[in-house]
Amino acid sequence: MKTKIVYSTGMHGRFMRHLFHCYQQKELVPLEFNSNGNSHKANRQNVYDLASDNPGYKQEQGDNLYGIVYEGTDEFYYGLRRSIDVAAKLTGTSGIELLEKNVYEFIESRNVHLNFVDDAMEMYGLDMEKMKNQPVPRNTIRNYILLNLITYMKHSIWKSNEQIKKMTDKIFYLQEILDYEKLKEKMDKFFNTSLDFESLHKTFISKNDTLLTQKIEEDVLSAVRQRREIDIPRLDVLSEANILYKLERDNFDIPFLLSNTFYTNTRQIIEYIDYFPRYLKRPNRIFEELHRFYPPGIKR
């Protein structure tokens, strides 16, 4: 009977595979993390990313199957962000920085499906063949990420996550993986043994830039909602897109269309909302089309 793990991109499948190995060996085995918190040197055997183009998973009789899943759109963004930040070919460099610098090179080198090359001409009038050696305008990249967030239910990361929930009842939730005590309790139960891996988990969390970035984003959004003025630090294009996604959800009839330059303080956002022309207010057409996923007052 083989023990297998299925997960969606960005959900720490290989870290969990390594942790399984430690429990099976009944001892803590060192694990290296690269600069953006990924543990791609971990054993890849019997761990499958179902959101990838070629997951390679085949269900076999007698599989001891475990799944890693997330809940809601905040955790979808977590997975999307991590999937983009993993530069393919696993060089350890920041995929987000590469995306901002050269979209074409990013798409050539990453390992999570992104339709930008196919969509660029139809959506934005961009010929990506001509853009090979120059940066795509930042507002275009930001807008495309925003589209992925609004239409989260169509993304392969979301679809595979929903699929995993139906495949097994042996589930690890993202919030459990990020919480040592909860993760240890579940691992001890599944393996009927106790293992102290707190030092490994602390390293795992300390290398997780996504958690810190989401905290910064939430500080900005909280200040806007509370009408407090704070400076906005320089953000990457994914953080900018996620903040706009949350703002549009809070203010359904106000589109947040920006140039390449993002806001530098929350007062600018507050005033944009306060004084947006009433005759231009209208719900985002995509939100209207997907209204059943965005019922009033529900924040997923």
Short mmCIF file of C-alpha atoms in Angstrom, two decimals:
data_model
loop_
_atom_site.label_atom_id
_atom_site.label_comp_id
_atom_site.label_asym_id
_atom_site.label_seq_id
_atom_site.Cartn_x
_atom_site.Cartn_y
_atom_site.Cartn_z
CA MET A 1 0.00 0.00 0.00
CA LYS A 2 1.50 3.30 -1.13
CA THR A 3 1.14 6.51 0.83
CA LYS A 4 0.42 9.35 -1.60
CA ILE A 5 -0.19 13.08 -1.20
CA VAL A 6 -2.26 15.20 -3.58
CA TYR A 7 -2.36 18.98 -3.40
CA SER A 8 -2.83 22.16 -5.42
CA THR A 9 0.09 24.33 -6.42
CA GLY A 10 1.44 26.46 -3.57
CA MET A 11 0.02 24.24 -0.80
CA HIS A 12 3.38 22.92 0.49
CA GLY A 13 3.08 19.40 -0.89
CA ARG A 14 6.78 18.67 -0.79
CA PHE A 15 7.24 20.02 2.72
CA MET A 16 4.48 17.67 3.83
CA ARG A 17 6.03 14.78 1.90
CA HIS A 18 9.26 15.39 3.81
CA LEU A 19 7.36 15.51 7.10
CA PHE A 20 5.69 12.20 6.24
CA HIS A 21 9.16 10.75 5.63
CA CYS A 22 10.32 11.97 9.06
CA TYR A 23 7.37 10.31 10.75
CA GLN A 24 7.91 7.10 8.84
CA GLN A 25 11.57 7.09 9.92
CA LYS A 26 10.59 8.23 13.43
CA GLU A 27 13.31 10.87 13.37
CA LEU A 28 13.73 14.45 12.18
CA VAL A 29 15.60 14.70 8.89
CA PRO A 30 17.08 18.11 7.85
CA LEU A 31 15.45 19.95 4.96
CA GLU A 32 16.77 22.87 2.93
CA PHE A 33 14.59 25.82 1.93
CA ASN A 34 15.48 28.24 -0.84
CA SER A 35 15.30 32.03 -0.58
CA ASN A 36 11.56 32.23 -1.29
CA GLY A 37 10.63 29.51 1.18
CA ASN A 38 10.24 26.52 -1.11
CA SER A 39 11.50 23.06 -0.22
CA HIS A 40 11.92 21.64 -3.69
CA LYS A 41 14.86 19.49 -2.65
CA ALA A 42 12.43 17.36 -0.68
CA ASN A 43 11.66 13.87 -1.96
CA ARG A 44 9.10 14.14 -4.78
CA GLN A 45 8.08 10.48 -4.78
CA ASN A 46 4.32 9.89 -4.44
CA VAL A 47 3.41 13.57 -4.10
CA TYR A 48 1.28 15.07 -6.86
CA ASP A 49 0.35 18.63 -7.77
CA LEU A 50 -3.06 18.22 -9.38
CA ALA A 51 -3.06 21.83 -10.64
CA SER A 52 0.03 21.28 -12.78
CA ASP A 53 -0.13 20.59 -16.49
CA ASN A 54 1.04 17.00 -15.96
CA PRO A 55 0.31 15.86 -12.39
CA GLY A 56 1.15 12.22 -13.10
CA TYR A 57 -1.24 10.91 -10.45
CA LYS A 58 -3.04 7.62 -11.07
CA GLN A 59 -5.40 6.26 -8.45
CA GLU A 60 -4.55 2.69 -7.58
CA GLN A 61 -6.37 0.18 -5.43
CA GLY A 62 -5.15 0.31 -1.86
CA ASP A 63 -3.64 3.81 -2.04
CA ASN A 64 -3.26 5.46 1.35
CA LEU A 65 -4.21 8.89 0.04
CA TYR A 66 -3.79 12.20 1.87
CA GLY A 67 -4.89 15.59 0.56
CA ILE A 68 -3.86 19.19 1.25
CA VAL A 69 -6.58 21.79 0.72
CA TYR A 70 -7.36 25.42 1.44
CA GLU A 71 -10.55 27.33 2.20
CA GLY A 72 -11.82 30.58 0.66
CA THR A 73 -10.41 33.21 -1.64
CA ASP A 74 -7.73 34.52 0.75
CA GLU A 75 -6.13 31.09 0.75
CA PHE A 76 -6.66 30.77 -3.01
CA TYR A 77 -4.62 33.97 -3.36
CA TYR A 78 -2.00 32.44 -1.07
CA GLY A 79 -1.71 29.48 -3.43
CA LEU A 80 -1.78 31.62 -6.57
CA ARG A 81 0.91 33.91 -5.20
CA ARG A 82 3.17 31.04 -4.21
CA SER A 83 2.63 29.33 -7.57
CA ILE A 84 3.75 32.48 -9.39
CA ASP A 85 6.66 33.12 -7.06
CA VAL A 86 8.09 29.67 -7.74
CA ALA A 87 10.34 30.34 -10.70
CA ALA A 88 10.15 27.24 -12.79
CA LYS A 89 13.12 25.08 -13.27
CA LEU A 90 13.29 25.71 -9.54
CA THR A 91 16.15 28.18 -9.63
CA GLY A 92 15.15 29.64 -6.27
CA THR A 93 14.74 33.12 -7.73
CA SER A 94 11.56 35.15 -7.36
CA GLY A 95 9.02 34.37 -10.02
CA ILE A 96 7.14 37.57 -9.16
CA GLU A 97 10.21 39.69 -9.86
CA LEU A 98 10.69 37.85 -13.15
CA LEU A 99 7.02 38.40 -14.05
CA GLU A 100 7.41 42.14 -13.49
CA LYS A 101 10.65 42.27 -15.47
CA ASN A 102 9.89 40.02 -18.43
CA VAL A 103 6.52 38.28 -18.78
CA TYR A 104 7.63 36.21 -21.76
CA GLU A 105 10.67 34.83 -19.95
CA PHE A 106 8.53 34.14 -16.88
CA ILE A 107 6.01 32.11 -18.88
CA GLU A 108 8.80 30.19 -20.57
CA SER A 109 10.38 29.27 -17.23
CA ARG A 110 7.54 28.68 -14.76
CA ASN A 111 5.62 25.50 -14.12
CA VAL A 112 2.06 26.66 -13.43
CA HIS A 113 -0.31 27.32 -16.30
CA LEU A 114 -0.87 30.98 -17.16
CA ASN A 115 -2.77 31.92 -20.32
CA PHE A 116 -1.28 35.39 -20.66
CA VAL A 117 0.41 34.80 -24.03
CA ASP A 118 -2.85 33.48 -25.48
CA ASP A 119 -4.96 36.21 -23.87
CA ALA A 120 -2.62 39.17 -24.40
CA MET A 121 -3.67 40.06 -27.92
CA GLU A 122 -7.40 39.49 -27.44
CA MET A 123 -7.62 41.29 -24.10
CA TYR A 124 -4.96 43.97 -24.35
CA GLY A 125 -3.85 44.19 -27.98
CA LEU A 126 -0.37 43.00 -27.02
CA ASP A 127 1.70 40.97 -29.47
CA MET A 128 3.84 38.90 -27.10
CA GLU A 129 6.25 37.99 -29.89
CA LYS A 130 7.14 41.67 -30.09
CA MET A 131 7.27 41.95 -26.28
CA LYS A 132 9.90 39.23 -25.79
CA ASN A 133 12.65 41.66 -24.87
CA GLN A 134 10.71 44.42 -23.14
CA PRO A 135 8.54 44.65 -20.03
CA VAL A 136 4.77 44.45 -20.36
CA PRO A 137 3.14 47.57 -18.83
CA ARG A 138 2.69 47.05 -15.11
CA ASN A 139 -0.98 48.02 -15.14
CA THR A 140 -1.62 45.29 -17.73
CA ILE A 141 0.00 42.60 -15.56
CA ARG A 142 -1.86 43.92 -12.51
CA ASN A 143 -5.16 43.86 -14.37
CA TYR A 144 -4.58 40.30 -15.55
CA ILE A 145 -3.84 39.08 -12.02
CA LEU A 146 -6.95 40.93 -10.84
CA LEU A 147 -8.96 39.04 -13.47
CA ASN A 148 -7.58 35.73 -12.17
CA LEU A 149 -8.63 36.68 -8.64
CA ILE A 150 -12.15 37.73 -9.64
CA THR A 151 -12.64 34.53 -11.66
CA TYR A 152 -10.97 32.32 -9.05
CA MET A 153 -13.54 29.53 -9.52
CA LYS A 154 -12.28 28.98 -13.09
CA HIS A 155 -8.61 28.64 -12.12
CA SER A 156 -6.87 25.26 -12.12
CA ILE A 157 -5.68 25.81 -8.53
CA TRP A 158 -9.27 26.25 -7.33
CA LYS A 159 -10.66 23.40 -9.43
CA SER A 160 -8.01 20.93 -8.29
CA ASN A 161 -8.57 21.99 -4.68
CA GLU A 162 -12.28 21.20 -4.97
CA GLN A 163 -11.42 17.88 -6.60
CA ILE A 164 -9.10 16.86 -3.76
CA LYS A 165 -11.84 17.43 -1.18
CA LYS A 166 -13.82 14.63 -2.88
CA MET A 167 -10.90 12.20 -3.21
CA THR A 168 -10.07 11.44 0.42
CA ASP A 169 -11.19 12.14 3.96
CA LYS A 170 -7.56 12.30 5.17
CA ILE A 171 -7.22 16.03 4.79
CA PHE A 172 -4.70 18.64 5.91
CA TYR A 173 -5.98 22.19 5.74
CA LEU A 174 -3.58 25.02 4.94
CA GLN A 175 -4.22 26.71 8.30
CA GLU A 176 -3.27 23.47 10.05
CA ILE A 177 -0.01 23.26 8.12
CA LEU A 178 0.86 26.83 9.13
CA ASP A 179 0.14 26.11 12.83
CA TYR A 180 2.70 23.83 14.48
CA GLU A 181 0.49 22.59 17.32
CA LYS A 182 -2.41 21.73 15.01
CA LEU A 183 -0.13 20.07 12.48
CA LYS A 184 1.71 18.03 15.10
CA GLU A 185 -1.57 16.86 16.63
CA LYS A 186 -2.85 15.62 13.27
CA MET A 187 0.47 14.04 12.22
CA ASP A 188 0.76 12.24 15.57
CA LYS A 189 -2.78 10.91 15.13
CA PHE A 190 -2.30 9.73 11.54
CA PHE A 191 1.01 7.99 12.27
CA ASN A 192 0.21 6.90 15.82
CA THR A 193 3.52 8.27 17.03
CA SER A 194 4.93 11.53 18.41
CA LEU A 195 7.67 13.54 16.77
CA ASP A 196 9.05 16.95 17.78
CA PHE A 197 9.57 18.90 14.53
CA GLU A 198 9.10 22.39 15.98
CA SER A 199 12.54 23.59 14.83
CA LEU A 200 11.84 22.47 11.26
CA HIS A 201 8.43 24.15 11.33
CA LYS A 202 9.88 27.41 12.66
CA THR A 203 12.31 27.49 9.73
CA PHE A 204 9.46 26.71 7.36
CA ILE A 205 7.39 29.64 8.69
CA SER A 206 10.33 32.07 8.87
CA LYS A 207 11.03 31.51 5.17
CA ASN A 208 7.39 32.09 4.20
CA ASP A 209 7.36 35.58 2.70
CA THR A 210 3.75 35.15 1.57
CA LEU A 211 2.47 35.36 5.14
CA LEU A 212 4.34 38.61 5.77
CA THR A 213 3.15 40.06 2.47
CA GLN A 214 -0.48 39.23 3.22
CA LYS A 215 -0.13 40.96 6.59
CA ILE A 216 1.07 44.15 4.85
CA GLU A 217 -1.82 43.98 2.40
CA GLU A 218 -4.34 43.55 5.21
CA ASP A 219 -2.83 46.52 7.10
CA VAL A 220 -3.47 48.70 4.04
CA LEU A 221 -7.04 47.45 3.61
CA SER A 222 -7.83 47.84 7.32
CA ALA A 223 -6.59 51.43 7.26
CA VAL A 224 -8.84 52.21 4.28
CA ARG A 225 -11.87 50.63 5.95
CA GLN A 226 -11.15 52.55 9.17
CA ARG A 227 -10.40 55.75 7.21
CA ARG A 228 -6.89 55.98 8.64
CA GLU A 229 -4.04 57.47 6.66
CA ILE A 230 -0.90 55.36 6.47
CA ASP A 231 1.90 55.18 3.95
CA ILE A 232 1.81 52.26 1.54
CA PRO A 233 5.21 50.63 1.06
CA ARG A 234 6.42 49.62 -2.38
CA LEU A 235 4.47 46.50 -3.29
CA ASP A 236 4.89 43.89 -5.97
CA VAL A 237 2.30 43.61 -8.71
CA LEU A 238 0.47 40.68 -7.08
CA SER A 239 -0.05 42.60 -3.84
CA GLU A 240 -1.32 45.58 -5.82
CA ALA A 241 -3.79 43.33 -7.66
CA ASN A 242 -5.01 41.66 -4.47
CA ILE A 243 -5.60 45.00 -2.75
CA LEU A 244 -7.62 46.20 -5.76
CA TYR A 245 -9.57 42.93 -5.73
CA LYS A 246 -10.54 43.48 -2.09
CA LEU A 247 -11.36 47.14 -2.72
CA GLU A 248 -13.65 46.27 -5.62
CA ARG A 249 -15.39 43.66 -3.47
CA ASP A 250 -15.91 46.29 -0.76
CA ASN A 251 -17.04 48.89 -3.32
CA PHE A 252 -18.89 46.95 -6.00
CA ASP A 253 -19.91 49.98 -8.06
CA ILE A 254 -16.46 51.61 -8.23
CA PRO A 255 -13.83 50.36 -10.70
CA PHE A 256 -10.23 50.79 -9.57
CA LEU A 257 -8.44 51.44 -12.85
CA LEU A 258 -4.88 52.61 -12.39
CA SER A 259 -1.89 53.49 -14.50
CA ASN A 260 1.48 51.85 -13.87
CA THR A 261 1.82 53.81 -10.62
CA PHE A 262 0.10 52.45 -7.52
CA TYR A 263 -1.17 54.38 -4.50
CA THR A 264 1.45 55.62 -2.05
CA ASN A 265 -0.86 56.21 0.95
CA THR A 266 -4.34 55.20 2.03
CA ARG A 267 -5.66 58.76 1.91
CA GLN A 268 -5.46 58.57 -1.88
CA ILE A 269 -7.66 55.47 -1.86
CA ILE A 270 -10.16 56.94 0.61
CA GLU A 271 -10.54 60.10 -1.47
CA TYR A 272 -10.85 58.07 -4.68
CA ILE A 273 -13.80 56.23 -3.14
CA ASP A 274 -15.36 59.33 -1.56
CA TYR A 275 -15.27 61.46 -4.69
CA PHE A 276 -15.66 58.93 -7.48
CA PRO A 277 -18.16 60.44 -9.97
CA ARG A 278 -21.65 59.16 -9.27
CA TYR A 279 -22.55 59.10 -12.96
CA LEU A 280 -19.69 56.62 -13.59
CA LYS A 281 -20.58 54.23 -10.80
CA ARG A 282 -21.51 50.78 -12.01
CA PRO A 283 -20.79 47.25 -10.78
CA ASN A 284 -17.92 45.44 -12.47
CA ARG A 285 -19.41 43.48 -15.37
CA ILE A 286 -17.53 40.32 -14.37
CA PHE A 287 -18.83 40.55 -10.81
CA GLU A 288 -22.33 40.84 -12.25
CA GLU A 289 -21.82 37.74 -14.41
CA LEU A 290 -20.50 35.81 -11.40
CA HIS A 291 -22.98 37.24 -8.90
CA ARG A 292 -23.78 33.85 -7.38
CA PHE A 293 -20.17 33.61 -6.20
CA TYR A 294 -20.33 37.12 -4.72
CA PRO A 295 -23.56 37.40 -2.72
CA PRO A 296 -23.90 40.71 -0.81
CA GLY A 297 -22.21 40.73 2.58
CA ILE A 298 -20.35 37.44 2.01
CA LYS A 299 -16.55 37.67 2.17
CA ARG A 300 -15.02 34.33 1.16
#
